[in-house]
Short mmCIF file of C-alpha atoms (C1' of nucleotides) in Angstrom, two decimals:
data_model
loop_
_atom_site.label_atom_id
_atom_site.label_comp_id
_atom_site.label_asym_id
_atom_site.label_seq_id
_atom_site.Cartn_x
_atom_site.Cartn_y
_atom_site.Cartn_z
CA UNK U 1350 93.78 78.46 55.35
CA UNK U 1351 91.72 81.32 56.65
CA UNK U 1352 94.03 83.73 56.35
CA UNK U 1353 93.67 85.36 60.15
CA UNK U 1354 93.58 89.00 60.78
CA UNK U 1355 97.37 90.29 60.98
CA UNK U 1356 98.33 91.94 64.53
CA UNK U 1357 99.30 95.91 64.83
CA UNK U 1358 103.04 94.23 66.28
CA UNK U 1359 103.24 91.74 63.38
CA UNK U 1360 102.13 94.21 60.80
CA UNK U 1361 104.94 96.55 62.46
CA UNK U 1362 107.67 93.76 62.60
CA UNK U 1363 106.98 93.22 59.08
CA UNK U 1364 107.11 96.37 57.25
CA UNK U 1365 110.26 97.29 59.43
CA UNK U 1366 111.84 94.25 58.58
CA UNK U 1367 111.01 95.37 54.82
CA UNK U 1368 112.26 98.99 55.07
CA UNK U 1369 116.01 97.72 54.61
CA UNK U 1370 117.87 97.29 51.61
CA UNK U 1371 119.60 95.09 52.85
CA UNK U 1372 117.45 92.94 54.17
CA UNK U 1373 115.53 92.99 51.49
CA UNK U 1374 118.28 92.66 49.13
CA UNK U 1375 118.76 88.95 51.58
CA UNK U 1376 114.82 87.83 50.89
CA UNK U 1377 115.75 87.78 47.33
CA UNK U 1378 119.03 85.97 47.62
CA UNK U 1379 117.56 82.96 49.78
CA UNK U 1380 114.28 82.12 47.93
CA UNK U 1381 116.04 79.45 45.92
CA UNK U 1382 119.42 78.86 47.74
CA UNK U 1383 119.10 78.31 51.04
CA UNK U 1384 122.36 80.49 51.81
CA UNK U 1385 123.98 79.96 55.19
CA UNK U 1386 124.73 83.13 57.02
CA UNK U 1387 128.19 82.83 56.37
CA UNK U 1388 127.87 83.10 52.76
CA UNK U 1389 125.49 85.48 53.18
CA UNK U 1390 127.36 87.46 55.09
CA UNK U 1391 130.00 87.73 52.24
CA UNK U 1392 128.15 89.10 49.63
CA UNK U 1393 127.60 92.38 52.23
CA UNK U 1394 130.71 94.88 52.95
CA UNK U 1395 129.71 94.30 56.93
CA UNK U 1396 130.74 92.15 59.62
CA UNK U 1397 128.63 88.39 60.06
CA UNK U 1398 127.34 89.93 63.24
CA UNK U 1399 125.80 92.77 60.98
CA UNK U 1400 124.29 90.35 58.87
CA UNK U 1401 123.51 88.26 61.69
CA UNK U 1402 121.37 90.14 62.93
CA UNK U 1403 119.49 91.34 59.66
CA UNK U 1404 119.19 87.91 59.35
CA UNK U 1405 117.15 87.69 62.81
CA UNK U 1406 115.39 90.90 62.01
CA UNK U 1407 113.46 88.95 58.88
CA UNK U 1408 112.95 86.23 60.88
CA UNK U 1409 111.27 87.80 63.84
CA UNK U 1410 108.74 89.13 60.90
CA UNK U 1411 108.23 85.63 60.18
CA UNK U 1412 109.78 86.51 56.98
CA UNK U 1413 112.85 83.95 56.93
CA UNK U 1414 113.34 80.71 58.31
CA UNK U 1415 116.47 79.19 59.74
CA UNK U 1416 117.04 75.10 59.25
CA UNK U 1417 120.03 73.75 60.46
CA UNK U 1418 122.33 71.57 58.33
CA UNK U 1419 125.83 70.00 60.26
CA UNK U 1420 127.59 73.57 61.40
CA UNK U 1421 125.91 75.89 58.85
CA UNK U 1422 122.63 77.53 59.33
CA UNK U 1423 120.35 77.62 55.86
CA UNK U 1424 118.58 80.82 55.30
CA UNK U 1425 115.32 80.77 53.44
CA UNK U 1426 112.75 83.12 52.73
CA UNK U 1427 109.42 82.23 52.79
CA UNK U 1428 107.50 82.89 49.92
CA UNK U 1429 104.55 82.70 51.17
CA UNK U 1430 105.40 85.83 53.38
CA UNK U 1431 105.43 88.36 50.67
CA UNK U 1432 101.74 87.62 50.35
CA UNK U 1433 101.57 88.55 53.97
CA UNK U 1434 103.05 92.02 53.36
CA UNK U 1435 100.18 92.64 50.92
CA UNK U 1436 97.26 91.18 53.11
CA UNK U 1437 98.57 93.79 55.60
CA UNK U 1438 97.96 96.21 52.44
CA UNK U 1439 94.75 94.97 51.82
CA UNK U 1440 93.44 95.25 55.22
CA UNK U 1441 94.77 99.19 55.28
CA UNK U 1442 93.64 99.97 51.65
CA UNK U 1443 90.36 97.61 52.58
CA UNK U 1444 89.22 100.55 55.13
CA UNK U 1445 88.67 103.17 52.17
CA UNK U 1446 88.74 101.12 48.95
CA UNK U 1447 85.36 99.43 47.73
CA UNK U 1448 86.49 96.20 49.94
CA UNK U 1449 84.84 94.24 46.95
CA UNK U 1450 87.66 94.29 44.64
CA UNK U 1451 90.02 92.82 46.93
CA UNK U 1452 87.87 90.70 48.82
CA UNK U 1453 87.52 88.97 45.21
CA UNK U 1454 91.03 88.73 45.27
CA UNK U 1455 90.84 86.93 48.81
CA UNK U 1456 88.11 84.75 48.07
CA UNK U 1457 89.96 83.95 44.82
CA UNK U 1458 92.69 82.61 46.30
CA UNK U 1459 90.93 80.98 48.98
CA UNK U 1460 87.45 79.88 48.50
CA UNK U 1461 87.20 79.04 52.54
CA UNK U 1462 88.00 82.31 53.44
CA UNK U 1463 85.17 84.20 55.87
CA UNK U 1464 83.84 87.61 54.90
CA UNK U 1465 84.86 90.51 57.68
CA UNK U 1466 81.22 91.61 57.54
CA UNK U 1467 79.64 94.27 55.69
CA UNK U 1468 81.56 98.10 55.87
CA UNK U 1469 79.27 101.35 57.07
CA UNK U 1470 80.78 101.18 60.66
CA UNK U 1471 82.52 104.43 59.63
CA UNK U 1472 83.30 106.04 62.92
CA UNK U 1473 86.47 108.98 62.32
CA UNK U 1474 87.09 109.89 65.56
CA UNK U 1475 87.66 107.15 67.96
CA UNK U 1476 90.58 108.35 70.36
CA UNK U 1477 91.76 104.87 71.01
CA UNK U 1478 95.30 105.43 71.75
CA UNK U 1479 98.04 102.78 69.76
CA UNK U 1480 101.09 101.38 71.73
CA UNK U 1481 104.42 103.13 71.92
CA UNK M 218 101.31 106.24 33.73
CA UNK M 219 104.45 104.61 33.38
CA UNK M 220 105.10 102.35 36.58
CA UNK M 221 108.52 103.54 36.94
CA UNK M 222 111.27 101.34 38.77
CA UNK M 223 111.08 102.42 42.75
CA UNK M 224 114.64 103.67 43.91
CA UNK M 225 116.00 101.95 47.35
CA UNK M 226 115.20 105.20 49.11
CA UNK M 227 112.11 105.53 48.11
CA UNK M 228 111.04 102.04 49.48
CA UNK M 229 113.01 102.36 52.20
CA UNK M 230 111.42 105.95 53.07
CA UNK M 231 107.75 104.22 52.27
CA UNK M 232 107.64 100.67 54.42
CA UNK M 233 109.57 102.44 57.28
CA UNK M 234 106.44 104.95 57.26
CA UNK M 235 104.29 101.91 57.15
CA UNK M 236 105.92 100.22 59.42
CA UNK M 237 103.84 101.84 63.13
CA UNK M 238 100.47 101.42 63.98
CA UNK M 239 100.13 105.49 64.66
CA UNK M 240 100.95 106.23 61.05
CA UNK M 241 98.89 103.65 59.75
CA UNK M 242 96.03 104.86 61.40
CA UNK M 243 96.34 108.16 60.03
CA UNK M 244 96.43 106.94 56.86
CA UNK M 245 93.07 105.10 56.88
CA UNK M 246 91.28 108.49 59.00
CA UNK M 247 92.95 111.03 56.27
CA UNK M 248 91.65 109.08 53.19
CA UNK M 249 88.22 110.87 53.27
CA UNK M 250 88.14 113.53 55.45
CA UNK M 251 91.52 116.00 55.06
CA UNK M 252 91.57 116.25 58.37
CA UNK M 253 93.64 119.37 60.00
CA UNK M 254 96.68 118.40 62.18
CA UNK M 255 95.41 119.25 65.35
CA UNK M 256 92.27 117.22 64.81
CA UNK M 257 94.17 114.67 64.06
CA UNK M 258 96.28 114.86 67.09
CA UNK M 259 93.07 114.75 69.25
CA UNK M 260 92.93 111.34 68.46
CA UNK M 261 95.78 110.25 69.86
CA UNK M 262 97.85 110.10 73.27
CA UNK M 263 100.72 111.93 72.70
CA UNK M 264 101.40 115.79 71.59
CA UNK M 265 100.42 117.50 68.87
CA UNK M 266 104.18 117.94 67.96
CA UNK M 267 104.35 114.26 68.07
CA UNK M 268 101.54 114.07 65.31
CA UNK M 269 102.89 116.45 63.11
CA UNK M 270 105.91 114.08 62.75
CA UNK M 271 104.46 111.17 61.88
CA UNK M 272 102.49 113.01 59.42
CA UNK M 273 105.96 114.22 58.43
CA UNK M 274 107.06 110.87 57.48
CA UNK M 275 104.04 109.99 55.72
CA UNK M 276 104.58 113.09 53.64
CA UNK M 277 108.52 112.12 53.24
CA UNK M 278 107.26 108.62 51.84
CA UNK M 279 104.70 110.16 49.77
CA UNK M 280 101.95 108.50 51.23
CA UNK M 281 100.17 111.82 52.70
CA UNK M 282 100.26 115.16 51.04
CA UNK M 283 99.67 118.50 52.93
CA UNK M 284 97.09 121.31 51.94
CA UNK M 285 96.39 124.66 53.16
CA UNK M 286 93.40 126.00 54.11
CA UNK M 287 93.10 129.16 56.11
CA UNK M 288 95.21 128.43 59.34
CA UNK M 289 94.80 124.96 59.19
CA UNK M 290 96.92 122.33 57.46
CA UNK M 291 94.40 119.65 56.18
CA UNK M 292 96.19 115.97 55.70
CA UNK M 293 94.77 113.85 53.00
CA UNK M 294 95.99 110.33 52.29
CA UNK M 295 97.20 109.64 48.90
CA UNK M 296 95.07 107.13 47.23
CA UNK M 297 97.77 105.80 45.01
CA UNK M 298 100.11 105.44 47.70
CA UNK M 299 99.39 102.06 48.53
CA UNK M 300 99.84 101.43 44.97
CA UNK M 301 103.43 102.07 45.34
CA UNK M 302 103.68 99.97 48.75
CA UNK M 303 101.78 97.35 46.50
CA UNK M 304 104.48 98.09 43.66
CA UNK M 305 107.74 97.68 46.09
CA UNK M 306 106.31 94.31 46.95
CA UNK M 307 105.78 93.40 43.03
CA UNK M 308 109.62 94.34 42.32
CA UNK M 309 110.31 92.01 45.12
CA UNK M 310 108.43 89.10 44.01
CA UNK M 311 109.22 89.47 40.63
CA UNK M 312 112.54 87.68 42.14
CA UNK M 313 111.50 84.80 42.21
CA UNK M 314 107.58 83.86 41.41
CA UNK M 315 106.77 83.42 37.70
CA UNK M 316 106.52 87.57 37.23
CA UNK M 317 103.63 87.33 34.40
CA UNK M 318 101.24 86.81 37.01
CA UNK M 319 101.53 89.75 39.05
CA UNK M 320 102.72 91.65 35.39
CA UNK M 321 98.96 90.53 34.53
CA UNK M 322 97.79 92.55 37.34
CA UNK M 323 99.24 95.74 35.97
CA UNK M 324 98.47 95.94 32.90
CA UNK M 325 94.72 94.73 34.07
CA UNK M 326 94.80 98.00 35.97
CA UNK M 327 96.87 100.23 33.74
CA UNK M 328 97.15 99.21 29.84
CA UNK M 329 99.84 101.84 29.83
CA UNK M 330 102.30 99.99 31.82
CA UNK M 331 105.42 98.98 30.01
CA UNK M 332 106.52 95.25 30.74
CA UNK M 333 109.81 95.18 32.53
CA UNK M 334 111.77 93.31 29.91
CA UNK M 335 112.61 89.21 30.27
CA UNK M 336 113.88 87.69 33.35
CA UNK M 337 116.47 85.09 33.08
CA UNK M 338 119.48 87.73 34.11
CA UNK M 339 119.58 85.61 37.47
CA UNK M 340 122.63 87.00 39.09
CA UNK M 341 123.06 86.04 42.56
CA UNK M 342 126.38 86.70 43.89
CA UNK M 343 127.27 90.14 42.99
CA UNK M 344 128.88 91.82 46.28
CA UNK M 345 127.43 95.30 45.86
CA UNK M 346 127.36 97.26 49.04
CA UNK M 347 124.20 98.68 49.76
CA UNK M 348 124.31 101.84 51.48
CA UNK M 349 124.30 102.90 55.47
"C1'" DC H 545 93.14 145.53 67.62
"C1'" DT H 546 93.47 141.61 70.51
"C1'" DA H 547 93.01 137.06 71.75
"C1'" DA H 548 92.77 132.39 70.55
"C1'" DC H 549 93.95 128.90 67.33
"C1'" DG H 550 96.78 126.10 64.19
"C1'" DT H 551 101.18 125.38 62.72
"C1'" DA H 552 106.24 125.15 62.48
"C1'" DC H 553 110.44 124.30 64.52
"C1'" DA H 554 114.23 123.97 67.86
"C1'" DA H 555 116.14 121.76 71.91
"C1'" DC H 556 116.23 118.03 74.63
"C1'" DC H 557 115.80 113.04 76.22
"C1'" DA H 558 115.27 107.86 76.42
"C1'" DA H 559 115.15 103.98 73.78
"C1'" DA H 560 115.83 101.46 69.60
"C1'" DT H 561 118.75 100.61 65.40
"C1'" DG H 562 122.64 99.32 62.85
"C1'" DG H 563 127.00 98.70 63.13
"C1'" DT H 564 131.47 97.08 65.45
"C1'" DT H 565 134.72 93.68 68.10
"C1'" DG H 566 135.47 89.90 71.06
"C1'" DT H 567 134.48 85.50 73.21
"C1'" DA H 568 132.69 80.96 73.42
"C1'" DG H 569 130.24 76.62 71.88
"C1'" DA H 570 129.26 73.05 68.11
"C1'" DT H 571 130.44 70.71 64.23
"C1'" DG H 572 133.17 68.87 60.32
"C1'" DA H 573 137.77 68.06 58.09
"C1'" DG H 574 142.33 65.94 58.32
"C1'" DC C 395 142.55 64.48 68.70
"C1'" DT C 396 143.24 69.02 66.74
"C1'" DC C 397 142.21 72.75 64.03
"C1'" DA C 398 139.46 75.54 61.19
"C1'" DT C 399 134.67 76.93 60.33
"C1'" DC C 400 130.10 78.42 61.41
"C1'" DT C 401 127.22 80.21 64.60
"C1'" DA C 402 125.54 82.60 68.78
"C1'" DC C 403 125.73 86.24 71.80
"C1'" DA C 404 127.41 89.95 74.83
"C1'" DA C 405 129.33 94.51 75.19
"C1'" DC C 406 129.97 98.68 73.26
"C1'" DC C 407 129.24 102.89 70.26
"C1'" DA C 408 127.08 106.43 67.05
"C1'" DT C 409 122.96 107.70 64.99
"C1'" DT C 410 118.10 107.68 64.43
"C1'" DT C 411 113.57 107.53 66.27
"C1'" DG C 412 109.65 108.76 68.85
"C1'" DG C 413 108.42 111.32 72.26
"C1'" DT C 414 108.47 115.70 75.16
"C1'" DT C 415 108.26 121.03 76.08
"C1'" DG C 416 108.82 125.68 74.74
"C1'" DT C 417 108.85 129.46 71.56
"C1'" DA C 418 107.57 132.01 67.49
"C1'" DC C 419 104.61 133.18 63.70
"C1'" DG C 420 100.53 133.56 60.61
"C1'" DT C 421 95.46 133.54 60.50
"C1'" DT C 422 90.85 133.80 61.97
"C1'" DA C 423 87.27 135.13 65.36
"C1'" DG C 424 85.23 138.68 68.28
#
DNA sequence: CTAACGTACAACCAAATGGTTGTAGATGAG
DNA sequence: CTCATCTACAACCATTTGGTTGTACGTTAG
């Protein structure tokens, strides 16, 4: 795996999708369980839609996946998505932080992983203007 | 320092700030630098009233703290912030994956750190209503 | 002192969020 | 087949968010 660069969107969609309780409450009810949305959606005092919808939420940040069984709809988190989450933190703490420390961490985990070439390139003041 | 337990707020409050490409960037120009507001908000197309709340959010989630110096207001990332982000994640893995692993990475960077008592209390179902 | 600068904050607006209810389509149980 | 269940989705609503402009105030430069 060589663990690609993470977008500005799906770094967005993925820290939003974190900064519920609820939601995040739900990753940590469906990484063993499998839960359908139904029973899910009991465990919350809101409607199915509500959860519903949270439900969608995680999965849009690719942090849930949906696998049909007969009528009912299995939630599962991914667990592999966490680690995501803190590649996105890497790659913000990697623009001040020695870069070594957690490229060791990176390599460590994945020996096939490329280096993003040596730091230096500090330019401060590039008005590049982000979406929104 | 003494690790302790990160409220639902708190989280919420710190991967909504994380959570837009604007505030992110700040964060990685205000590490080094303490850059002033308005030199900030050069950088970017929108207003300078427009900057000054996102930098209000980062300073809500902790992740930025203000300092005065003359007339200006110079913004400096807090180093340990992403600690915390790093942290929230931790408390959520600690769910599910093994726990001594990523408790091994604490104590490797703090000896100080308490360990958070056994797992095994594996409740599931409890209906408590998160809040909003 | 006066003018310019940097900041703070209020008022306003459009769009997104988080919730609701209602309707309709599949699927499984009896 | 019929009915109950699970899901999907639209419509609607209140609040928050991210942006704007305008005004006011403290501080530094000249």
């Amino acid at each position: 795996m060589v663990v690609d660069e993470l977008s500005d969107e799906t770094v967005d969609r993925l820290f939003h999708a974190l900064a519920d309780t609820t939601r995040r409450d739900i990753l940590r009810r469906c990484v063993r369980g499998k839960l359908s949305v139904s029973r899910l959606a009991e465990a919350y005092p809101m409607s199915f839609a509500a959860v519903q919808k949270h439900v969608a939420v995680l999965e849009r940040a690719g942090l849930v996946s949906k696998q049909r069984s007969g009528r009912e709809q299995l939630v599962r988190t991914d667990p592999d998505a966490v680690g995501r989450a803190r590649q996105a933190l890497d790659e913000l703490e990697s623009a001040w932080r020695g870069r070594v420390d957690r490229m060791a961490r990176l390599l460590a985990e994945d020996p096939t992983a490329e280096e993003p070439e040596a730091p230096g390139t500090e330019e401060n003041d590039t008005p590049e203007g982000p979406r929104r």
